[in-house]
Short mmCIF file of C-alpha atoms and ligand atoms in Angstrom, two decimals:
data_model
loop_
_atom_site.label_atom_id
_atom_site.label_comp_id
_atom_site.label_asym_id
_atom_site.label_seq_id
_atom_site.Cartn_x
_atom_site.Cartn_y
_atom_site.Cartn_z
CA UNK A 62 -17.80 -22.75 26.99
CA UNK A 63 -18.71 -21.73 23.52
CA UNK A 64 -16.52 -22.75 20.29
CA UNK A 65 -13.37 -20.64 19.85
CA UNK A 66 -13.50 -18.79 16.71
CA UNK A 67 -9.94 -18.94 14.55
CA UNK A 68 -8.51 -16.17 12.04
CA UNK A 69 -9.45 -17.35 8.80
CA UNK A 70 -7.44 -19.93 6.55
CA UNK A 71 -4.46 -18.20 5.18
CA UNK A 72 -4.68 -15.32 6.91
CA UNK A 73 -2.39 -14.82 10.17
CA UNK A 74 -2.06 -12.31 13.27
CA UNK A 75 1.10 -10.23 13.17
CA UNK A 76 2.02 -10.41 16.60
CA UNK A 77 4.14 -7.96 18.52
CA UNK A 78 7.20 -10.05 18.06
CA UNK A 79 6.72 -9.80 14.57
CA UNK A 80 6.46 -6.06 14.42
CA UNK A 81 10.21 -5.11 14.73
CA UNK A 82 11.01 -6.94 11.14
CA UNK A 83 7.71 -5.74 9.32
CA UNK A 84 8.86 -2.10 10.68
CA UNK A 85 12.23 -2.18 9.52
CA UNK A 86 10.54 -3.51 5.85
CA UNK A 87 8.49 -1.06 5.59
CA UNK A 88 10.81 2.05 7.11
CA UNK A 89 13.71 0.88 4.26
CA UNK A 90 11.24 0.61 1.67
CA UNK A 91 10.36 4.71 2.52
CA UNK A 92 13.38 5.59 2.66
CA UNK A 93 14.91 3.80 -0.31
CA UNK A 94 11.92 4.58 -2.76
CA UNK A 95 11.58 8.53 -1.43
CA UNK A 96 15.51 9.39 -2.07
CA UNK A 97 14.73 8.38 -5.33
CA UNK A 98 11.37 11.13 -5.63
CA UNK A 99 8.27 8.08 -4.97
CA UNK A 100 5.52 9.75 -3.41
CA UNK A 101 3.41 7.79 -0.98
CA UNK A 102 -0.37 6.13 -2.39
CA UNK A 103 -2.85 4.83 -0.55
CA UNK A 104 -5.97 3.58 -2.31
CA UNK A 105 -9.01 1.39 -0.84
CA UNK A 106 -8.72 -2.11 -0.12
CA UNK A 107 -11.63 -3.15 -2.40
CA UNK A 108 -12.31 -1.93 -5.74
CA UNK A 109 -14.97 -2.35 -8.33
CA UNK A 110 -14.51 -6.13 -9.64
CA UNK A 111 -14.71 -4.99 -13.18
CA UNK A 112 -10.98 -3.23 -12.51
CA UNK A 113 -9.51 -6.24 -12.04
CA UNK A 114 -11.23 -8.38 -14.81
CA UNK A 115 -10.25 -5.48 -17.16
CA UNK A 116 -6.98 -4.48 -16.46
CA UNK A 117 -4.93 -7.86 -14.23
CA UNK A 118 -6.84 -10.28 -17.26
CA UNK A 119 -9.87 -12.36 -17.61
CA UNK A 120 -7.78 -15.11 -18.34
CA UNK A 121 -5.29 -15.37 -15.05
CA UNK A 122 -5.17 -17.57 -12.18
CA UNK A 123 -5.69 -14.39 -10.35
CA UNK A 124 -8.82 -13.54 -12.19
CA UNK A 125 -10.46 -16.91 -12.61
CA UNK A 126 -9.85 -18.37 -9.54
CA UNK A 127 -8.59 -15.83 -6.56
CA UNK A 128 -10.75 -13.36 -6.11
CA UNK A 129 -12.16 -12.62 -2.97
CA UNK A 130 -15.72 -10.96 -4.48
CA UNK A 131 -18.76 -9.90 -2.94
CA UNK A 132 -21.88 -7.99 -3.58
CA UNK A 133 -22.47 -4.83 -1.48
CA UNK A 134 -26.06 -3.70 -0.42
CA UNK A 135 -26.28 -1.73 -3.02
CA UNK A 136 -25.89 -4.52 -5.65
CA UNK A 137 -22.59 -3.66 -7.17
CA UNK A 138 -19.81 -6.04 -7.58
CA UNK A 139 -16.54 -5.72 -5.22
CA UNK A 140 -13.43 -7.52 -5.35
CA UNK A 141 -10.55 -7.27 -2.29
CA UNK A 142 -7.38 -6.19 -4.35
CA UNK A 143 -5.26 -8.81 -5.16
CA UNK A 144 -2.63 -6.82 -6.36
CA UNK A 145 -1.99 -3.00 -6.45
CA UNK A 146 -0.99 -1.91 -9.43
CA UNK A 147 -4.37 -1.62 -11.43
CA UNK A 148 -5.73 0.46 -8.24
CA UNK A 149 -2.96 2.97 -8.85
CA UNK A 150 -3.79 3.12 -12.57
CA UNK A 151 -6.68 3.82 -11.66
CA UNK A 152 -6.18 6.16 -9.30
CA UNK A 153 -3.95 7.93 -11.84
CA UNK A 154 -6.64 8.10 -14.15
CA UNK A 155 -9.21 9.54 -11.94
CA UNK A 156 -7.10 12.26 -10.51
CA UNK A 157 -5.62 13.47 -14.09
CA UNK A 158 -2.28 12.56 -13.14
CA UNK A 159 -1.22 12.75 -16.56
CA UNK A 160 -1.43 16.51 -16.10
CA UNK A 161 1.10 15.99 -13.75
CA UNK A 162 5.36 16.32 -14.78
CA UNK A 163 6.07 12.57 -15.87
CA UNK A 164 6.85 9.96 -15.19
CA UNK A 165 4.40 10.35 -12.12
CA UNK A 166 6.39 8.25 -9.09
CA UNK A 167 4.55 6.62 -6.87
CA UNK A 168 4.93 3.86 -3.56
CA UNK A 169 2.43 1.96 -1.15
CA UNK A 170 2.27 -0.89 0.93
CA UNK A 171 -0.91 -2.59 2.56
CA UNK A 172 -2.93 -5.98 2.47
CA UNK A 173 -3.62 -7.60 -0.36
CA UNK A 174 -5.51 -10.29 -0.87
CA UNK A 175 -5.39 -13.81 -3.38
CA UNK A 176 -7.73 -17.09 -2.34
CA UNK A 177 -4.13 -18.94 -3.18
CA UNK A 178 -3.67 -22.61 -1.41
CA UNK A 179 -2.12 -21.79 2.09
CA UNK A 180 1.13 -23.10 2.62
CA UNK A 181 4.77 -21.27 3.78
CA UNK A 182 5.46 -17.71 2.67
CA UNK A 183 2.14 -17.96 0.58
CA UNK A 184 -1.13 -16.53 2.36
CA UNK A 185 -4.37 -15.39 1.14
CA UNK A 186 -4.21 -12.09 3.02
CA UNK A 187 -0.14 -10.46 2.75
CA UNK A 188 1.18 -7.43 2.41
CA UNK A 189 3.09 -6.11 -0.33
CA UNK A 190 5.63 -3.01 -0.71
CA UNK A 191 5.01 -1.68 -4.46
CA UNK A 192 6.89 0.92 -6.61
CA UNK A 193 5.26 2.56 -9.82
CA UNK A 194 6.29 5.37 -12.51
CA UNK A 195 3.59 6.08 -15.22
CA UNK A 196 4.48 8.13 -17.58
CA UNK A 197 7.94 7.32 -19.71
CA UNK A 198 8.86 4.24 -21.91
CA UNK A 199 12.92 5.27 -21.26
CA UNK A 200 14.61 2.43 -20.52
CA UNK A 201 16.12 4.60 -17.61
CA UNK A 202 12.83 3.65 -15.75
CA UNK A 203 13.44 0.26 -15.97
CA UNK A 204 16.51 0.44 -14.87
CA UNK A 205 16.00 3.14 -11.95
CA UNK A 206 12.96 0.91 -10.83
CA UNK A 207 14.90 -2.63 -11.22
CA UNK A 208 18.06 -1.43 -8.62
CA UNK A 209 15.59 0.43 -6.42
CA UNK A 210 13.91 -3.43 -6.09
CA UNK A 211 17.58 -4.09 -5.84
CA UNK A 212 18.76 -1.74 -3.33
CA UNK A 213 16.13 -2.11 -1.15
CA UNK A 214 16.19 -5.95 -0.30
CA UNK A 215 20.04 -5.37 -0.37
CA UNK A 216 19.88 -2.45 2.50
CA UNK A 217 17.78 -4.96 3.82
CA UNK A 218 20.52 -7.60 4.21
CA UNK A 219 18.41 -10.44 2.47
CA UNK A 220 20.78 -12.95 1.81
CA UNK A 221 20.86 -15.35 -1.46
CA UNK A 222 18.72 -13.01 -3.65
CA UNK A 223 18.57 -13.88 -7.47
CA UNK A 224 17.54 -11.41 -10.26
CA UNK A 225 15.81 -12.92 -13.13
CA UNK A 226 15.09 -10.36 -15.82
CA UNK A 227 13.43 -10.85 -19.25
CA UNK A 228 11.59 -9.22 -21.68
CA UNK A 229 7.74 -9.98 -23.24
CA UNK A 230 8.04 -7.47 -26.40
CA UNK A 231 5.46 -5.22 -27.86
CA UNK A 232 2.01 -5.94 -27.20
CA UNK A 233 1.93 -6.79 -30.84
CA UNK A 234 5.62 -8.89 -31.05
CA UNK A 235 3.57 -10.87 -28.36
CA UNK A 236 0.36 -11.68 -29.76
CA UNK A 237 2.17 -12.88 -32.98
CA UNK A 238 4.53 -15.17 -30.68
CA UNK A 239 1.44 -16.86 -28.52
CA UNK A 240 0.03 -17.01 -32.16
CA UNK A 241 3.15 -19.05 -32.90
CA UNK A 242 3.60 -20.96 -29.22
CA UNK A 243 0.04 -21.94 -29.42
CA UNK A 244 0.44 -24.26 -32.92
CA UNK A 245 3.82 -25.74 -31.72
CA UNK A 246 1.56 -27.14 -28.76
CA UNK A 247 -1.70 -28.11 -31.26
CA UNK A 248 1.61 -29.70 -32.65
CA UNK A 249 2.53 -31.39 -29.98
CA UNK A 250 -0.77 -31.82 -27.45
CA UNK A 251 -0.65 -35.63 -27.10
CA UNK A 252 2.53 -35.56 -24.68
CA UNK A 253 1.00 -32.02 -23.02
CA UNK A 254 -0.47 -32.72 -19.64
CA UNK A 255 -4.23 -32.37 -19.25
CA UNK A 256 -4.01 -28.97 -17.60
CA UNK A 257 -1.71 -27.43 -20.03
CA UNK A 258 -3.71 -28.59 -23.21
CA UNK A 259 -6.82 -27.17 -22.11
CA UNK A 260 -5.07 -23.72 -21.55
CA UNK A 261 -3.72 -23.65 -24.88
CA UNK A 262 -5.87 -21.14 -26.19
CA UNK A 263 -6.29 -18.62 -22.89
CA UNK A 264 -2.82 -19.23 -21.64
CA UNK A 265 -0.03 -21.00 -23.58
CA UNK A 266 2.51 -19.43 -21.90
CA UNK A 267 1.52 -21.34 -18.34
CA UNK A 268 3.19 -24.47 -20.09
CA UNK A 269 6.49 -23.30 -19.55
CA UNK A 270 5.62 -23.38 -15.70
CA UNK A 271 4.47 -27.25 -15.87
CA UNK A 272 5.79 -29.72 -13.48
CA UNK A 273 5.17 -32.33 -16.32
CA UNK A 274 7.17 -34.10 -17.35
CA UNK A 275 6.18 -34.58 -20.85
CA UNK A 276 5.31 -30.91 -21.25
CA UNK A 277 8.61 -29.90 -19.78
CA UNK A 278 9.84 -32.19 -23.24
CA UNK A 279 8.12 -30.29 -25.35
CA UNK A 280 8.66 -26.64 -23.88
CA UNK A 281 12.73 -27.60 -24.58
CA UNK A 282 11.85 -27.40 -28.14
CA UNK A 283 9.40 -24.53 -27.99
CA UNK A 284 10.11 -21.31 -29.11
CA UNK A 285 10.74 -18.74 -27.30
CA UNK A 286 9.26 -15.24 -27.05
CA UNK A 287 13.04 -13.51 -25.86
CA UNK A 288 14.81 -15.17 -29.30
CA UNK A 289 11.65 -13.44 -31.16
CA UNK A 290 12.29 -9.91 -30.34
CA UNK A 291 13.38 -7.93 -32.86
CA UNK A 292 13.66 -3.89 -33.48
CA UNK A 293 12.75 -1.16 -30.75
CA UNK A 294 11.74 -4.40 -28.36
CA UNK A 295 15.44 -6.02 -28.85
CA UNK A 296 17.13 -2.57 -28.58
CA UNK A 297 14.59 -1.63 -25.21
CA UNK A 298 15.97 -4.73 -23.77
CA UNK A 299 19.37 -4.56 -24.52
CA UNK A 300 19.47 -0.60 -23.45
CA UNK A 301 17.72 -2.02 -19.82
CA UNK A 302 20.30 -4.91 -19.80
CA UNK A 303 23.34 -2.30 -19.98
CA UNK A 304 22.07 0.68 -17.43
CA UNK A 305 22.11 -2.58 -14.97
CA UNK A 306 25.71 -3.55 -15.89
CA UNK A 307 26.48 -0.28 -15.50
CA UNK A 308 25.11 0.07 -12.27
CA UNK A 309 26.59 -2.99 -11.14
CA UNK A 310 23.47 -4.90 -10.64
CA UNK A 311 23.95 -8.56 -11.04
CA UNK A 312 21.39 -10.25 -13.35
CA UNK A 313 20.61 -13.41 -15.01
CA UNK A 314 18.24 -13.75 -18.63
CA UNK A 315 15.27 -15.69 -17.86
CA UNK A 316 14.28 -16.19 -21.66
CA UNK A 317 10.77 -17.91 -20.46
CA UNK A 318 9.68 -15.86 -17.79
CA UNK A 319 6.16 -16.23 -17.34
CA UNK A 320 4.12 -13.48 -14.86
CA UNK A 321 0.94 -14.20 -13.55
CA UNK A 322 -0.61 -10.76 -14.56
CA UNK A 323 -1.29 -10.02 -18.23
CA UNK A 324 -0.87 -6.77 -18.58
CA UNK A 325 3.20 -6.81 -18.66
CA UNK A 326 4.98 -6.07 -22.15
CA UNK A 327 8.67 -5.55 -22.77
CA UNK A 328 10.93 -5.90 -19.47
CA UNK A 329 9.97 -8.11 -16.93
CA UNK A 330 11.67 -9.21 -14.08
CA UNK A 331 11.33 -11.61 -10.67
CA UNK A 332 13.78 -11.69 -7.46
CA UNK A 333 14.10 -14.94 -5.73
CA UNK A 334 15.31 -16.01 -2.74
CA UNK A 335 16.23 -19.84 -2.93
CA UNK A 336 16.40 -20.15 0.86
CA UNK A 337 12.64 -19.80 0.49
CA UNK A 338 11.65 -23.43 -1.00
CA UNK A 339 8.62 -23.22 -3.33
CA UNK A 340 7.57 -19.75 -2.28
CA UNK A 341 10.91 -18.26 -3.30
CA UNK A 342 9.53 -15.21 -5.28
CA UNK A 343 10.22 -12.50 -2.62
CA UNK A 344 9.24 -10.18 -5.43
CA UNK A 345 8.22 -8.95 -9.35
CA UNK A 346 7.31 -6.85 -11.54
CA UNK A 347 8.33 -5.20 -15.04
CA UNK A 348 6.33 -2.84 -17.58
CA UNK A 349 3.03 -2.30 -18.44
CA UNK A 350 2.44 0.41 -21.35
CA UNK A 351 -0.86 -0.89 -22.43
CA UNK A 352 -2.94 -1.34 -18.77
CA UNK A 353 -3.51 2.44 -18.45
CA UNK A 354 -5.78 2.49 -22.06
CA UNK A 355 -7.18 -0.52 -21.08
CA UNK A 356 -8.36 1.20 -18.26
CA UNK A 357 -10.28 3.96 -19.70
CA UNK A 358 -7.29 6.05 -19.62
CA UNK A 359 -4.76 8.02 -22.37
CA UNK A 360 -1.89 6.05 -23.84
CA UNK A 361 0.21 6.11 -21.09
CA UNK A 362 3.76 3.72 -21.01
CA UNK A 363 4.37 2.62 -17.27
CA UNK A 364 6.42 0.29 -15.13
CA UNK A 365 6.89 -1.00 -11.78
CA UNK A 366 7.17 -3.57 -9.08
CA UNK A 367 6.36 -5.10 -6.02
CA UNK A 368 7.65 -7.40 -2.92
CA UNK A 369 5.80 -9.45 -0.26
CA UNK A 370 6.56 -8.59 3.01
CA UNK A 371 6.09 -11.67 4.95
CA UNK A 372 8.47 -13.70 2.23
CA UNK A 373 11.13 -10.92 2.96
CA UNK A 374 10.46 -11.18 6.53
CA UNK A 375 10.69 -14.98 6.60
CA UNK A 376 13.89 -14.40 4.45
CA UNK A 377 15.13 -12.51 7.09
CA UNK A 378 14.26 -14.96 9.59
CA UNK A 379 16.16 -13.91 13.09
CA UNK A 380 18.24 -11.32 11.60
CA UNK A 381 15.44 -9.14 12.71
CA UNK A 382 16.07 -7.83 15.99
CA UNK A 383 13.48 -8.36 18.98
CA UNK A 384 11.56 -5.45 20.70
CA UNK A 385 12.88 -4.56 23.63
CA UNK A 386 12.39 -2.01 26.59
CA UNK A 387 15.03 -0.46 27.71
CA UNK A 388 14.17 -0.14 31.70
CA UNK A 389 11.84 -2.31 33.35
CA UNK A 390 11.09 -1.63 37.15
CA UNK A 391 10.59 -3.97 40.07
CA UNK A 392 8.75 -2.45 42.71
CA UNK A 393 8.05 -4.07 46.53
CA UNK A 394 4.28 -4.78 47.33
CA UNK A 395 4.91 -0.60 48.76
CA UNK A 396 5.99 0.87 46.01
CA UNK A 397 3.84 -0.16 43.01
CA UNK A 398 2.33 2.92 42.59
CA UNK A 399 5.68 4.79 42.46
CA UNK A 400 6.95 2.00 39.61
CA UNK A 401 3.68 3.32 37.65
CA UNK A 402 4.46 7.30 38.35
CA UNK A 403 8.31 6.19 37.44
CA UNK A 404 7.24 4.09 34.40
CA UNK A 405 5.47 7.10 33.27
CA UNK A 406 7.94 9.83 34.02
CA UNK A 407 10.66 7.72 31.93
CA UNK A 408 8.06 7.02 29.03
CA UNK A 409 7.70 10.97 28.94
CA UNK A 410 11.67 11.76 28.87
CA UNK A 411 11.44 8.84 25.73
CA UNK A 412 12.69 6.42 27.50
CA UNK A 413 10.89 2.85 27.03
CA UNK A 414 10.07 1.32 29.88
CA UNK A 415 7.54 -1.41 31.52
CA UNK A 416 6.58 -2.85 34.78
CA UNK A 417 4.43 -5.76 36.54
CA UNK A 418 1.10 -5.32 36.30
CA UNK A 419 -0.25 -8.29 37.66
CA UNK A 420 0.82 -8.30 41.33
CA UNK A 421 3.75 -10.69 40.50
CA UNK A 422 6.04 -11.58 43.33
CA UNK A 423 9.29 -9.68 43.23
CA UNK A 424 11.48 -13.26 41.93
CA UNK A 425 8.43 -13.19 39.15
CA UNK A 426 8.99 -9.62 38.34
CA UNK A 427 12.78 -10.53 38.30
CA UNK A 428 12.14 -13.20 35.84
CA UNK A 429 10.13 -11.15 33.66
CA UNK A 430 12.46 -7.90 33.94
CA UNK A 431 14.97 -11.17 32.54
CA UNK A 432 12.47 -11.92 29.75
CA UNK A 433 11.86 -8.10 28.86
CA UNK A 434 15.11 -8.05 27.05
CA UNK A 435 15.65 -4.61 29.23
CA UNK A 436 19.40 -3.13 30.00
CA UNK A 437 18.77 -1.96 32.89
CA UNK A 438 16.24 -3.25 36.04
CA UNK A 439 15.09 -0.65 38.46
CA UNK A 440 14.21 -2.07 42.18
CA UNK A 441 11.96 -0.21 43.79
CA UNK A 442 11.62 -0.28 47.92
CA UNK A 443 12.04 1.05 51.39
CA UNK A 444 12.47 4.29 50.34
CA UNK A 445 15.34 3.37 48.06
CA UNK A 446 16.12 1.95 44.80
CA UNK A 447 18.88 -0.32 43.54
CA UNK A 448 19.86 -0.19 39.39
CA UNK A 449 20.70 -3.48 37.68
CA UNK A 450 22.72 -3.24 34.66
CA UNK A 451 21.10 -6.60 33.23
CA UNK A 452 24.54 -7.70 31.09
CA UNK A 453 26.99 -7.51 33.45
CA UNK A 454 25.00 -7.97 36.71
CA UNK A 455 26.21 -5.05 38.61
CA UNK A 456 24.29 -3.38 41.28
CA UNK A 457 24.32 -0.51 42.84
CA UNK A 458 22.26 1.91 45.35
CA UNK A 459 20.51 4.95 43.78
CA UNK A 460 18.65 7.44 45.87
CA UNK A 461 15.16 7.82 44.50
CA UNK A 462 14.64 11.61 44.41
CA UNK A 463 18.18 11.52 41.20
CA UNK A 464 16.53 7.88 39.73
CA UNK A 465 14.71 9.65 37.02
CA UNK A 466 16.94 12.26 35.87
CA UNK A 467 19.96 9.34 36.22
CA UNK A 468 17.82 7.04 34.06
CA UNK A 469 17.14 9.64 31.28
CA UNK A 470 20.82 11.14 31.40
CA UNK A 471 22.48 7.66 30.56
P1 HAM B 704 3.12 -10.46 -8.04
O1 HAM B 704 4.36 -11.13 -8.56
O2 HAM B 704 1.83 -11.14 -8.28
O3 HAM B 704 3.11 -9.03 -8.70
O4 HAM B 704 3.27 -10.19 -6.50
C1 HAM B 704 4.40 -9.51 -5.98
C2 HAM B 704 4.92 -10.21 -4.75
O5 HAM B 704 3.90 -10.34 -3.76
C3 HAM B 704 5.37 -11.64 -4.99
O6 HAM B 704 6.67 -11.68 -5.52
C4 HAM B 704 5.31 -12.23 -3.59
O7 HAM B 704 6.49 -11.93 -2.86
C5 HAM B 704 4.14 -11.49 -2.97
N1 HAM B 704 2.94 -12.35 -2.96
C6 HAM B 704 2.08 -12.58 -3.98
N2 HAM B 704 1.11 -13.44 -3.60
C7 HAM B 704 1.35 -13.76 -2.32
C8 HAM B 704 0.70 -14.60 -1.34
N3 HAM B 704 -0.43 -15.27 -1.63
N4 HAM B 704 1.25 -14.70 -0.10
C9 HAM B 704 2.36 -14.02 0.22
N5 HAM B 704 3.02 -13.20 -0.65
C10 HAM B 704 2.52 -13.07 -1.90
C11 HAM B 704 2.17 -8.07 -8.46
O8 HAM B 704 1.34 -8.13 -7.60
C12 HAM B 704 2.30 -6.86 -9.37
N6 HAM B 704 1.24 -5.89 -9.03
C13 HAM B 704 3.68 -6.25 -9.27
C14 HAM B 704 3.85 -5.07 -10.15
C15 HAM B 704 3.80 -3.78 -9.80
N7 HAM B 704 4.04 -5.10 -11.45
C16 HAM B 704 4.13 -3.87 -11.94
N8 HAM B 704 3.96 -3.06 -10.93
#
């Protein structure tokens, strides 16, 4: 026998069992996001690698070190998105969106892909639900955008979610604070873990993340971008902070937030689910007025979010109901090929139903018509057919010519 070949590492088969949750994700997420005017995106699952470089940051994690790129035959550079914001700016940019009434609203879900360290909830192919409005710096958007997040997970029935909301400043507030955060830790590099002090000067924010325990000393004392703001950033955050009051959204000020994509500035924000463990980000986001220049594109203010699937799924866990059929037939060795022409009929009418296909005997089919999760069993045979009701067990004779039409009227 020759070697069996596995699904790659990280990566996983959604299974049919796993279908009714992801469904249910994905139908909410329509529903909640196009009630509130977000217009369906779909953009390719690679992209030139230079869009990512450019607009997610050369100097991320994301970036530097999970990528999946490749060279195509024709020599160009392609990267598998890791994230789908950028490929909507894009997008926007290409089409002349801006032409458009803004803020343009936009949704999408699909793979994504991150060469992360496998472990629960974090994969290096997932799926994501995002939300995005380009086109208005009003705090409204924010705030529309943050209880959409909000609303969504909560429709969902995810239990134990934490919002964690913060806010970055201007582009400019924020280069003068790293300015700032990076001589406190020149300052202070001799009790800064390896890993940290090397990042100083691409990423000192990443030292507020450290496990350290001598960095996490130091970043006590630090200072801190959210006690920095000051003017139209302060007043931004504090108008975002009161439309959620208002719409009874429960928050909590994460003054170090850190987000693994550069291109945020001002609000920022991160739900959690703690029931999670380590992988307890079921989702993120915030705004990101500078990405769409960066991109080749006009000045254009924007926000937005977005939440993995499988960590809201595994948050979930067997709240998600099972697929089921709703008939399943048992036919004597006779009367197989009228429990096909019945299966059929029924599937017609809408009605979901299955039978054995592999010659089982009739206490297998039993067993499986058990396993099928069906309400009702039909038993075909002898010219005549007896209908189960599976949950209370009661039987009775039907004649086969009214079966159908019974079947589909109840
Ligand atoms: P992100 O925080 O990098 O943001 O990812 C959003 C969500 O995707 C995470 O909260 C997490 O639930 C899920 N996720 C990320 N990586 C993995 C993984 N390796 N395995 C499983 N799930 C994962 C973004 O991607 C931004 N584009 C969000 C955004 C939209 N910001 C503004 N607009």
């Amino acid at each position: 026998m020759s070697e069996k070949i596995k699904a790659p590492r990280g990566t996983f088969d959604a299974l049919p069992g796993a279908q009714p949750a992801r469904r249910r994700i994905e139908d909410t997420a329509r529903a909640v996001l196009e009630r509130a005017g977000y217009g369906r995106i779909e953009t390719p699952a690679f992209e030139e690698t230079e869009l990512f470089t450019r607009g997610v940051g050369e100097a991320t994690e994301v970036v530097q070190k999970q990528m999946f790129t490749f060279t195509d035959q024709g020599g160009r550079s392609l990267t598998l998105r890791p994230e789908g914001t950028a490929s909507v700016c894009r997008a926007y940019i290409e089409h002349g969106m801006h032409k458009l009434p803004q803020p343009v609203k936009l949704w999408y879900t699909g793979p994504f892909f991150r060469h992360e360290r496998p472990q629960a909830g974090r994969f290096r192919q997932f799926t994501q639900v995002g939300a995005e409005a380009i086109g208005s710096d009003s705090p409204l958007v924010d705030a529309e955008l943050i209880v959409l997040a909000w609303e969504l997970v909560s429709e969902l029935g995810v239990e134990g979610v934490e919002l964690r909301l913060g806010s970055l400043g201007s582009v400019e507030a924020r280069a003068a604070y790293l300015e700032e955060l990076r001589s406190y830790l020149h300052g202070h590099e001799q009790q800064l873990a390896k890993e940290v002090r090397e990042r100083i000067e691409l990423n000192p924010l990443r030292a507020f993340d450290s496990a350290d325990e001598g960095t996490q000393a130091v970043m006590a004392g630090a200072p801190r971008l959210l006690d920095r703001l000051e003017g139209p950033d302060a007043e931004n955050f504090a108008a975002v902070r009161a439309l959620l009051d208002k719409a009874g959204v429960p928050y909590e000020v994460d003054p170090t937030m850190v987000r693994g994509l550069d291109y945020y500035a001002r609000t920022v924000f991160e739900l959690h689910c703690e029931g999670l463990g380590a992988q307890s980000q079921v989702g993120g986001g915030g705004r990101y007025d500078g990405l769409i220049s960066q991109l080749g594109g006009p000045a254009t203010p924007a926000a937005g979010w977005a939440l993995g699937v499988e960590r809201i799924a595994l948050a979930l866990g067997e709240l998600a109901p099972g697929a089921a059929v709703s008939v399943f037939i048992v036919a004597a060795e006779d009367s197989r090929e009228a429990a096909l022409a019945l299966a059929i009929e029924l599937r017609r009418a809408g009605i979901a139903a299955d039978l054995d296909l592999a010659s089982r005997s009739a206490k297998g089919q039993m067993k499986q018509a058990d396993r099928s999760g069906a309400e009702r069993t039909v038993i075909l045979g002898d010219g005549e057919a007896q209908l189960r009701d599976m949950r209370s067990g009661e039987q009775r004779t039907v004649p086969v010519e009214t079966l159908a039409e019974e079947l589909t009227a109840s």
